[in-house]
PDB file of C-alpha atoms and ligand atoms in Angstrom:
ATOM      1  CA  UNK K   1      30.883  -3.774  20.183  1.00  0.00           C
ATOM      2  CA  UNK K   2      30.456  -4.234  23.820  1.00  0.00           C
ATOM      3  CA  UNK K   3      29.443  -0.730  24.552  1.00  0.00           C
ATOM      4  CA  UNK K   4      27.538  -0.429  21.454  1.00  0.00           C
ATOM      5  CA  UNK K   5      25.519  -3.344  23.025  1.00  0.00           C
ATOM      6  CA  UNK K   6      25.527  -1.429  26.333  1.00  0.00           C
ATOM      7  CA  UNK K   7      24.049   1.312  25.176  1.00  0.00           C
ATOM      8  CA  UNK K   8      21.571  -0.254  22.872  1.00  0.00           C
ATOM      9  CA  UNK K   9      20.420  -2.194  25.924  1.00  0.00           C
ATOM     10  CA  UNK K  10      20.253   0.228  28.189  1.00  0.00           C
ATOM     11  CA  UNK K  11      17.985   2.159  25.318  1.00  0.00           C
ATOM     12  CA  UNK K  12      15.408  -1.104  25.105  1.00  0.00           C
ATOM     13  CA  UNK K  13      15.325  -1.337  29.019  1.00  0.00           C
ATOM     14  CA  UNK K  14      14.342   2.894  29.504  1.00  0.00           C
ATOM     15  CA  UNK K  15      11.718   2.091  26.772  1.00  0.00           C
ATOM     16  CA  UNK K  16      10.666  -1.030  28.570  1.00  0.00           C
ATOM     17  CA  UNK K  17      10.274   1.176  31.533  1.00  0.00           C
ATOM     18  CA  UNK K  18       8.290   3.502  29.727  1.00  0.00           C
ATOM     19  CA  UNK K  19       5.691   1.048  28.238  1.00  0.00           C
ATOM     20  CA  UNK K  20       2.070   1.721  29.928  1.00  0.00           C
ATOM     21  CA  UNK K  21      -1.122   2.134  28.683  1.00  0.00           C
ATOM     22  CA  UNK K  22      -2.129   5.664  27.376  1.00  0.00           C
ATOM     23  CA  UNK K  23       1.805   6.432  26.118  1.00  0.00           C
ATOM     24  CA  UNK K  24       2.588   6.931  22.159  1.00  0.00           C
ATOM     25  CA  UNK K  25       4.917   5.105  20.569  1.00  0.00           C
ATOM     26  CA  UNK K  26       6.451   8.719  19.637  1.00  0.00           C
ATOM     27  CA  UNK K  27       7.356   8.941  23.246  1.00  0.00           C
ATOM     28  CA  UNK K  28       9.269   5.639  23.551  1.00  0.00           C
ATOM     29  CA  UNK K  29      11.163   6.337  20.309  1.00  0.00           C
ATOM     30  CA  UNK K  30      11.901   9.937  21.815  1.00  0.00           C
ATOM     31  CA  UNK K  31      13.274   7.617  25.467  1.00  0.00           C
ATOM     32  CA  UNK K  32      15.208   5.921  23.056  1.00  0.00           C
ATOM     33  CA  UNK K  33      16.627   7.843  21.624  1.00  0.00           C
ATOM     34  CA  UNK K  34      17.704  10.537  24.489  1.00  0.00           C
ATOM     35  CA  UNK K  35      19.857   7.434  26.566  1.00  0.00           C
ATOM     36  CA  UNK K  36      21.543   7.199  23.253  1.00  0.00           C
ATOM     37  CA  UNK K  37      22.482  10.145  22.625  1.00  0.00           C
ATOM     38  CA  UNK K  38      23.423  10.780  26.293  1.00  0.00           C
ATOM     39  CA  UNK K  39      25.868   7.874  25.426  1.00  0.00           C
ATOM     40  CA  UNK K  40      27.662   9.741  23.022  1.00  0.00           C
ATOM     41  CA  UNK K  41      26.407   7.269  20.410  1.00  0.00           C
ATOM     42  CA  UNK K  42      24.304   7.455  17.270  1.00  0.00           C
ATOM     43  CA  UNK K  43      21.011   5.935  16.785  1.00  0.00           C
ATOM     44  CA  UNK K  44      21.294   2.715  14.099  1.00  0.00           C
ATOM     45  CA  UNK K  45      18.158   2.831  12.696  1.00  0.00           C
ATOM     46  CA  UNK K  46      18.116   6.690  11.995  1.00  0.00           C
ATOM     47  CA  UNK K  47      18.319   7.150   8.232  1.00  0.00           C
ATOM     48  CA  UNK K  48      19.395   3.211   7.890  1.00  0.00           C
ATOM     49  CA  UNK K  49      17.328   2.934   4.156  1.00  0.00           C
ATOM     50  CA  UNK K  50      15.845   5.706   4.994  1.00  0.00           C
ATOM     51  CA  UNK K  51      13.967   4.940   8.209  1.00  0.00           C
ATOM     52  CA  UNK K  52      12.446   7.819   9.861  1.00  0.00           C
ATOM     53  CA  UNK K  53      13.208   6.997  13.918  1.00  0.00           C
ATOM     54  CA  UNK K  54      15.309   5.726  16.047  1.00  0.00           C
ATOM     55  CA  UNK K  55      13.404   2.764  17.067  1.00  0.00           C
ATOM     56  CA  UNK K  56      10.889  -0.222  15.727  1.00  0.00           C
ATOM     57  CA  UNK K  57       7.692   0.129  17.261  1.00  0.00           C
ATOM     58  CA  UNK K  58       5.522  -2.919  16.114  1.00  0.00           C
ATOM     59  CA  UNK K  59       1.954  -3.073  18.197  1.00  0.00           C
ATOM     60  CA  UNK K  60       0.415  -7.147  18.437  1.00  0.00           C
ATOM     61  CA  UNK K  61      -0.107  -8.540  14.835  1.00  0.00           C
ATOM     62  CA  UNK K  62       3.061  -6.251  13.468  1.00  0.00           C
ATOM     63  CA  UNK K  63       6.281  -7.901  13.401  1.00  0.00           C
ATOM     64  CA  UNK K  64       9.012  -5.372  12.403  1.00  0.00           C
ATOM     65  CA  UNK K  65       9.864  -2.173  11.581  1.00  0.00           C
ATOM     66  CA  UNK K  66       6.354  -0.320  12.796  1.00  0.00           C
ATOM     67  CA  UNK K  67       6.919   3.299  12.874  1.00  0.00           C
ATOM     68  CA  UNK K  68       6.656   5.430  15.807  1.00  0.00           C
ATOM     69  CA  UNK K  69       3.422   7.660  15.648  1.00  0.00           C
ATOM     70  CA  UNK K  70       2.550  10.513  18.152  1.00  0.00           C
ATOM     71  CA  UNK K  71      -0.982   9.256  17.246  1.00  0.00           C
ATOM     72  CA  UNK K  72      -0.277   5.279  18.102  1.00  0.00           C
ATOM     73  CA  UNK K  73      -1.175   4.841  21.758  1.00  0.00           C
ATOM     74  CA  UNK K  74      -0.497   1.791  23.576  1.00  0.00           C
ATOM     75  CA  UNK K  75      -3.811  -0.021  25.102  1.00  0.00           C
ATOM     76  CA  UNK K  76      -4.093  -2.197  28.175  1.00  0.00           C
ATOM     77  CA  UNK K  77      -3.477  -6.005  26.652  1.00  0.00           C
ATOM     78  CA  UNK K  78      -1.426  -4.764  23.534  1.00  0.00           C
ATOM     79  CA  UNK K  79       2.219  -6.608  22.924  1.00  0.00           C
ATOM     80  CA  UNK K  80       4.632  -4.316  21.525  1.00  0.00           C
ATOM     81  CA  UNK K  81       8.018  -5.209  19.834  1.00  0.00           C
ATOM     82  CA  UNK K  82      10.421  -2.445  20.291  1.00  0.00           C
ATOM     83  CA  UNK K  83      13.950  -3.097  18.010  1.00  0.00           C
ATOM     84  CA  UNK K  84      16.862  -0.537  18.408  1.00  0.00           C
ATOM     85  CA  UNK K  85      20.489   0.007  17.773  1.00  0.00           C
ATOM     86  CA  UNK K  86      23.252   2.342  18.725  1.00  0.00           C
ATOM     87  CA  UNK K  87      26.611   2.885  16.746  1.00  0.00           C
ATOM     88  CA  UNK K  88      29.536   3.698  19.397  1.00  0.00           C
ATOM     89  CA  UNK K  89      33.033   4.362  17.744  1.00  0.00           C
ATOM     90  CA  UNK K  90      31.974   2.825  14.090  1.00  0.00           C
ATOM     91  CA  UNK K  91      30.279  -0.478  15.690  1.00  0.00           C
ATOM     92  CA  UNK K  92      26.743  -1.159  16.065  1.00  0.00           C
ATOM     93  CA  UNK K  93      24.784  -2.778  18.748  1.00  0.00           C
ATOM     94  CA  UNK K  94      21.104  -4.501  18.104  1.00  0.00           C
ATOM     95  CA  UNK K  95      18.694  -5.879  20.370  1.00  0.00           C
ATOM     96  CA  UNK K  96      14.910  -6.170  20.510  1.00  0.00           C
ATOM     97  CA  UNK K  97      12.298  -7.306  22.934  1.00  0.00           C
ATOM     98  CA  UNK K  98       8.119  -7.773  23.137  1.00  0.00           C
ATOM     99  CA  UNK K  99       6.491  -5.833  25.962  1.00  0.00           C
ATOM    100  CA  UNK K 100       3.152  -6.533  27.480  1.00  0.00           C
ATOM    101  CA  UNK K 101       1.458  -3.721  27.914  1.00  0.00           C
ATOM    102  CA  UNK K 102      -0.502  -3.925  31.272  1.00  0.00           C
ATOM    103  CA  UNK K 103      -2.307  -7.497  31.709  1.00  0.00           C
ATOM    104  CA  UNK K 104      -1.992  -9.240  28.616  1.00  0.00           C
ATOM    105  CA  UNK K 105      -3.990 -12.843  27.943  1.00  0.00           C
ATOM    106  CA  UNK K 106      -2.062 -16.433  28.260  1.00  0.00           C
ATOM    107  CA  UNK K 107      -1.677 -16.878  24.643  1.00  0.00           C
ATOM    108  CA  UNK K 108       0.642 -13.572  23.989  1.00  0.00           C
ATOM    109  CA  UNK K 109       2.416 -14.207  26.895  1.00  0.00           C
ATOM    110  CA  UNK K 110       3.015 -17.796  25.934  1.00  0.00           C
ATOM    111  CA  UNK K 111       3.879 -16.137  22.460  1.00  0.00           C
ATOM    112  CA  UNK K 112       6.341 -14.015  24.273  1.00  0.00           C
ATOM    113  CA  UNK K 113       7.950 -16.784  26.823  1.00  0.00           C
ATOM    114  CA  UNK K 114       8.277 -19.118  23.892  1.00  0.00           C
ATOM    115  CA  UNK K 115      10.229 -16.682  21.603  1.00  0.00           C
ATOM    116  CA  UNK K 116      12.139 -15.527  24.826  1.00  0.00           C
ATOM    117  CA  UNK K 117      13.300 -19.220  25.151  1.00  0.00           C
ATOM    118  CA  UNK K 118      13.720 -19.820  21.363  1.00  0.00           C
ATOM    119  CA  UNK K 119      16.245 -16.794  21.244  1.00  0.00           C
ATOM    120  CA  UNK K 120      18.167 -18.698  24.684  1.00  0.00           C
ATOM    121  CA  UNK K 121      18.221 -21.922  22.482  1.00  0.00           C
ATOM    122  CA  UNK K 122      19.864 -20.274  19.607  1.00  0.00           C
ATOM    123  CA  UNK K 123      22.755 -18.580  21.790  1.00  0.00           C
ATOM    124  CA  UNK K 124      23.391 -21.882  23.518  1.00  0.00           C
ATOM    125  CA  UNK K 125      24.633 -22.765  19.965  1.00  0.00           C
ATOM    126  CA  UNK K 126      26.613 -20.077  19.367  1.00  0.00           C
ATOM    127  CA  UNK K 127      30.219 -21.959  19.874  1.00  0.00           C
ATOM    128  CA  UNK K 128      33.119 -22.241  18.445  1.00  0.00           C
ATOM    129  CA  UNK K 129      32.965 -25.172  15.521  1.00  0.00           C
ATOM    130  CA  UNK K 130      29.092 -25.346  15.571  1.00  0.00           C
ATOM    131  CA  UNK K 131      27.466 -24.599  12.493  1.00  0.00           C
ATOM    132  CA  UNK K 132      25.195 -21.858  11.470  1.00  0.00           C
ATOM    133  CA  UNK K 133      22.229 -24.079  11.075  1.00  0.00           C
ATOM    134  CA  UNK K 134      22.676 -26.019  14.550  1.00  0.00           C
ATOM    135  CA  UNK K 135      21.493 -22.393  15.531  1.00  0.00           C
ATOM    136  CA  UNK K 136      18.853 -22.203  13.294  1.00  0.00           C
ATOM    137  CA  UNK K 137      17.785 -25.310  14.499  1.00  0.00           C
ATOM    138  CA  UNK K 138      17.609 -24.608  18.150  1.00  0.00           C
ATOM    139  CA  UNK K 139      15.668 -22.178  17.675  1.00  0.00           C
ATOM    140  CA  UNK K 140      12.830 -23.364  15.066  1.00  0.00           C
ATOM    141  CA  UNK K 141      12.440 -26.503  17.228  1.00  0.00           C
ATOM    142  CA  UNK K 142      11.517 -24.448  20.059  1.00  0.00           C
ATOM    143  CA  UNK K 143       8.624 -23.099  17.888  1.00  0.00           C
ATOM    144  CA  UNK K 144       7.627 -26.017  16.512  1.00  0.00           C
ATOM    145  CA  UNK K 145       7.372 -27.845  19.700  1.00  0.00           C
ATOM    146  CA  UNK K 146       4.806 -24.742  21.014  1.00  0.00           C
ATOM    147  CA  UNK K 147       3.154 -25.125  17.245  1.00  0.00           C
ATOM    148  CA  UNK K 148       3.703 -21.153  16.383  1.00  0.00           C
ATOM    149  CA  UNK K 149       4.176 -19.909  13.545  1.00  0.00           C
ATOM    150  CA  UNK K 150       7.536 -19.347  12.195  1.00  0.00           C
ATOM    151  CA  UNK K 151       8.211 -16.370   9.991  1.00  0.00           C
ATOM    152  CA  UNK K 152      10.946 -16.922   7.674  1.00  0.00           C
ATOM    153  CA  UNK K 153      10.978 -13.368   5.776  1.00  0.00           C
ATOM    154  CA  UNK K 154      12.759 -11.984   8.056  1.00  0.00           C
ATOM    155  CA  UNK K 155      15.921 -13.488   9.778  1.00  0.00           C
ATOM    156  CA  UNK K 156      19.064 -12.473  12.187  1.00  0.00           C
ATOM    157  CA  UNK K 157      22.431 -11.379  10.961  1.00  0.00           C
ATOM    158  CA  UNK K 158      25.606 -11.325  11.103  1.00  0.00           C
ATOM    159  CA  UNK K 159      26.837  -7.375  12.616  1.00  0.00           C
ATOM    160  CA  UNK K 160      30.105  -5.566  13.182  1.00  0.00           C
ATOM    161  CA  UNK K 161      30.672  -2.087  11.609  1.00  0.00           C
ATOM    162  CA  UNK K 162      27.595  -2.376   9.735  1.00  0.00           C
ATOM    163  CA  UNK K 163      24.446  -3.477  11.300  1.00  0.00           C
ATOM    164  CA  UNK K 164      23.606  -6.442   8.702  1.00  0.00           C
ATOM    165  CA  UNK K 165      26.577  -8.262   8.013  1.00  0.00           C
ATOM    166  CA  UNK K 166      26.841 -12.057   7.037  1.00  0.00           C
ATOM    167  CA  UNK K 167      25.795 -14.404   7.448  1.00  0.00           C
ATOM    168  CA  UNK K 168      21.950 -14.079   7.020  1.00  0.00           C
ATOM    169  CA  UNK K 169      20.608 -16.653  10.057  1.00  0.00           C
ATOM    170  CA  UNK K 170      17.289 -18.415   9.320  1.00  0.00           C
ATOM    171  CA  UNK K 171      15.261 -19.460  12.276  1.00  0.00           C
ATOM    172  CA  UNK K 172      14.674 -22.500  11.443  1.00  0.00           C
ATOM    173  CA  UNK K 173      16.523 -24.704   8.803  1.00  0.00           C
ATOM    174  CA  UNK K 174      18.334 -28.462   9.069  1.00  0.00           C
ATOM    175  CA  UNK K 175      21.517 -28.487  11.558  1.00  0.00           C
ATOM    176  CA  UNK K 176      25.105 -29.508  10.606  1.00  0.00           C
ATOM    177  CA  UNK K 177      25.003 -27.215   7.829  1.00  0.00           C
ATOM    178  CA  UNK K 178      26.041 -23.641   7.029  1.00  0.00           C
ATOM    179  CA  UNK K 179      29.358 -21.399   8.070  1.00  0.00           C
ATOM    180  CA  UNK K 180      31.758 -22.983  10.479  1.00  0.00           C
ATOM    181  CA  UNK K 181      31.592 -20.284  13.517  1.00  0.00           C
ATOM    182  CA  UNK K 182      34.478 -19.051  14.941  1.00  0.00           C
ATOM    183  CA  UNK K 183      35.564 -17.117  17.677  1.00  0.00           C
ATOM    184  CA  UNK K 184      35.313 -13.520  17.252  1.00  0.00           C
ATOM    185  CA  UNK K 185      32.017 -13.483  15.230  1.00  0.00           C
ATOM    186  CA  UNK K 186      28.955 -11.803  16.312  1.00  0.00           C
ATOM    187  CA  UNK K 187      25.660 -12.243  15.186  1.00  0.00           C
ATOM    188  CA  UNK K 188      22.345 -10.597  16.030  1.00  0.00           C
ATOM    189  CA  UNK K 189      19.914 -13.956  17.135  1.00  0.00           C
ATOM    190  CA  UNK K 190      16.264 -12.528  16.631  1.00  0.00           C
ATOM    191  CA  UNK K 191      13.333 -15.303  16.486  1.00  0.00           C
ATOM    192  CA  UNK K 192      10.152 -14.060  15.142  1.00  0.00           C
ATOM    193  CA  UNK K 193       7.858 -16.427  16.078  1.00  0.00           C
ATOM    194  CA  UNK K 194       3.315 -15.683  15.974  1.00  0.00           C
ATOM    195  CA  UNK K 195       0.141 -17.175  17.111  1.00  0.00           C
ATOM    196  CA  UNK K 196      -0.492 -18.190  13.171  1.00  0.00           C
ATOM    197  CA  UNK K 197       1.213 -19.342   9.963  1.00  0.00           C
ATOM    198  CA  UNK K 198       4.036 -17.406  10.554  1.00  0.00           C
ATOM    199  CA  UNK K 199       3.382 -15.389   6.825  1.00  0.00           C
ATOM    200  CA  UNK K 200       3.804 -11.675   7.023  1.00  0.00           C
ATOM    201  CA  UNK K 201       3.350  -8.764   4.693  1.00  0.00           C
ATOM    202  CA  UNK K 202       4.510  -5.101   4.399  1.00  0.00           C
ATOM    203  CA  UNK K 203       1.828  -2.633   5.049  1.00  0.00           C
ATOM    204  CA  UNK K 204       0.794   0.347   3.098  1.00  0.00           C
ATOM    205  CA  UNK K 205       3.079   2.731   4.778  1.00  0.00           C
ATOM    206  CA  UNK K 206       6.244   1.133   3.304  1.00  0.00           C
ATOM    207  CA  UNK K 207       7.576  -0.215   6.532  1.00  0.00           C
ATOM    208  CA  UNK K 208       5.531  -2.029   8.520  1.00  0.00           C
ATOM    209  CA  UNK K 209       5.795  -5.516   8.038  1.00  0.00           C
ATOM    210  CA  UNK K 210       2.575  -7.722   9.902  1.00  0.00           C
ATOM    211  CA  UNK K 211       1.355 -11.233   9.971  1.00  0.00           C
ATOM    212  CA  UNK K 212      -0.928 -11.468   7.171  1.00  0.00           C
ATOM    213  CA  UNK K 213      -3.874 -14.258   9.374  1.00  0.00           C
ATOM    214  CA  UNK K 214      -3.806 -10.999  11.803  1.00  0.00           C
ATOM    215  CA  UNK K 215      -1.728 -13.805  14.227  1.00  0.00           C
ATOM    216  CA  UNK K 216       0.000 -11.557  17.389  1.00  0.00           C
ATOM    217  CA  UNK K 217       3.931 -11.217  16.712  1.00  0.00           C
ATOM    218  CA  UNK K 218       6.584 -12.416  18.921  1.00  0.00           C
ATOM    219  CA  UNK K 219      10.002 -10.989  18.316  1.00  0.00           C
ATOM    220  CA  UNK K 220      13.411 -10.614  20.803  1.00  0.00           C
ATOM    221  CA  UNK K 221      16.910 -10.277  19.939  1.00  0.00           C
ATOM    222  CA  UNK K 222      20.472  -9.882  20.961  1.00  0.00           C
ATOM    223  CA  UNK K 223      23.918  -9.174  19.851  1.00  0.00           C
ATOM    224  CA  UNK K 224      26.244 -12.029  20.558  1.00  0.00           C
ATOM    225  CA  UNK K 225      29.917 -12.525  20.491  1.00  0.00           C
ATOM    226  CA  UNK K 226      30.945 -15.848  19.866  1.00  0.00           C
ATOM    227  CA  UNK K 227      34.206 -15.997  22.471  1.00  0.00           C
ATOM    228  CA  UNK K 228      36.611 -18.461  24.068  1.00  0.00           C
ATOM    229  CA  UNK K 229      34.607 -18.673  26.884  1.00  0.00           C
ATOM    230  CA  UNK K 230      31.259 -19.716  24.926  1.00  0.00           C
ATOM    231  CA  UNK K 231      28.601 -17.142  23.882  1.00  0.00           C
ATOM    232  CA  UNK K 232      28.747 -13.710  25.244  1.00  0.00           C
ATOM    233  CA  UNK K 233      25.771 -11.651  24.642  1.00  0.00           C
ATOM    234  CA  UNK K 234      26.576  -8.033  24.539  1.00  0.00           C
ATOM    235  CA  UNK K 235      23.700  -6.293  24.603  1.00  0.00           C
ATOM    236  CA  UNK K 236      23.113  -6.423  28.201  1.00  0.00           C
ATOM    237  CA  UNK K 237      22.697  -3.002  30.005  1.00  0.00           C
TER     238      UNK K 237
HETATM  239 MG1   MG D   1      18.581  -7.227  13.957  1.00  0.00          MG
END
């Protein structure tokens, strides 16, 4: 799972690299998916429920799952939330982060720094003989105390030899409740947090889920081993 992570890091940080003004969300995917490849691993999303690419390319007021479009070019001030996984020897790897694409204003970088932090707050709590929901908790009160929007759709997972595994993991929700973790689980954290009411909707292409007020969308993830020595997250290049 480590080199799954790896890889699927390395993968978000060549597309990060890539992100500028004028370039198609085509060409990331293709970025994407050539450092996996090169890996010797096998692109997650590909053909997951049928989706068409290797990455999730979802531009300001899309959350999830946008599809990559040779005709979708990035603008100066756009966000974009780029989600992709790599399978290496049967396990999967899953990680997601929001670009700014050139200057961007204070609120979407707030948005951004604020879901950032919310995912850091949820790992914290990733220990041995926590509960589930003191993660969920973490994590919610970190968008509650910045008054975003909280979309609750859409939530992390547990992930191993398939990508979404139990536990489902709200990001929000009471804490002392839920599954007992134990070392040895991993779980993919990813807050989706917006400038709005935090409702989304799935748009007419089948896929593309966006905030429904039209609210920018905030979204970053990791894979992280629960461990001995206290989280460990694993998809780090
Ligand atoms: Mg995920």
């Amino acid at each position: 799972m480590r080199e799954a992570g790896r890889i699927s890091a390395q993968a978000l940080t060549e597309v990060g690299r890539a992100v500028a003004p004028g370039v198609s969300t085509a060409k990331l995917n293709a970025v994407a998916e050539e450092v996996i490849r090169q890996a010797g691993a096998t692109p997650a999303f590909l053909g997951y429920q049928g989706f068409p690419a290797t990455i999730c390319a979802s531009i300001n007021d899309e959350l999830v799952h946008g599809l990559p479009s040779e005709d979708r070019l990035l603008q100066e001030g756009d966000i974009i939330s780029i989600d992709v996984g790599a399978i290496h020897e049967g396990y999967v790897g899953d990680t997601a982060d929001t670009f700014a694409v050139g200057t961007i204003d204070p609120q979407s970088q707030r948005l951004i720094d604020t879901t950032r932090e919310g995912l850091y707050a949820g790992i914290e709590q990733c220990v041995a003989g926590k509960r589930l929901g003191d993660v969920s908790a973490a994590i919610g009160a970190i968008a509650e105390r910045e008054k975003l929007g909280i979309v609750r759709e859409y939530t992390g997972h547990g992930i191993g030899t398939r990508m979404h595994e139990d536990p489902s993991i709200p990001n929000w929700g009471p804490k002392g409740r839920g599954v007992r973790l134990k070392n040895g689980m991993v779980f993919a954290i990813e807050p989706m947090f917006t400038l709005g009411n935090g409702r989304v909707e799935k748009l007419g292409d089948g896929w593309t889920v966006a905030s429904r007020d039209g609210g920018r969308c905030g979204h970053i993830e990791h894979t992280v081993a629960i461990t001995g020595e206290g989280p460990q997250i694993l998809t780090i290049p």
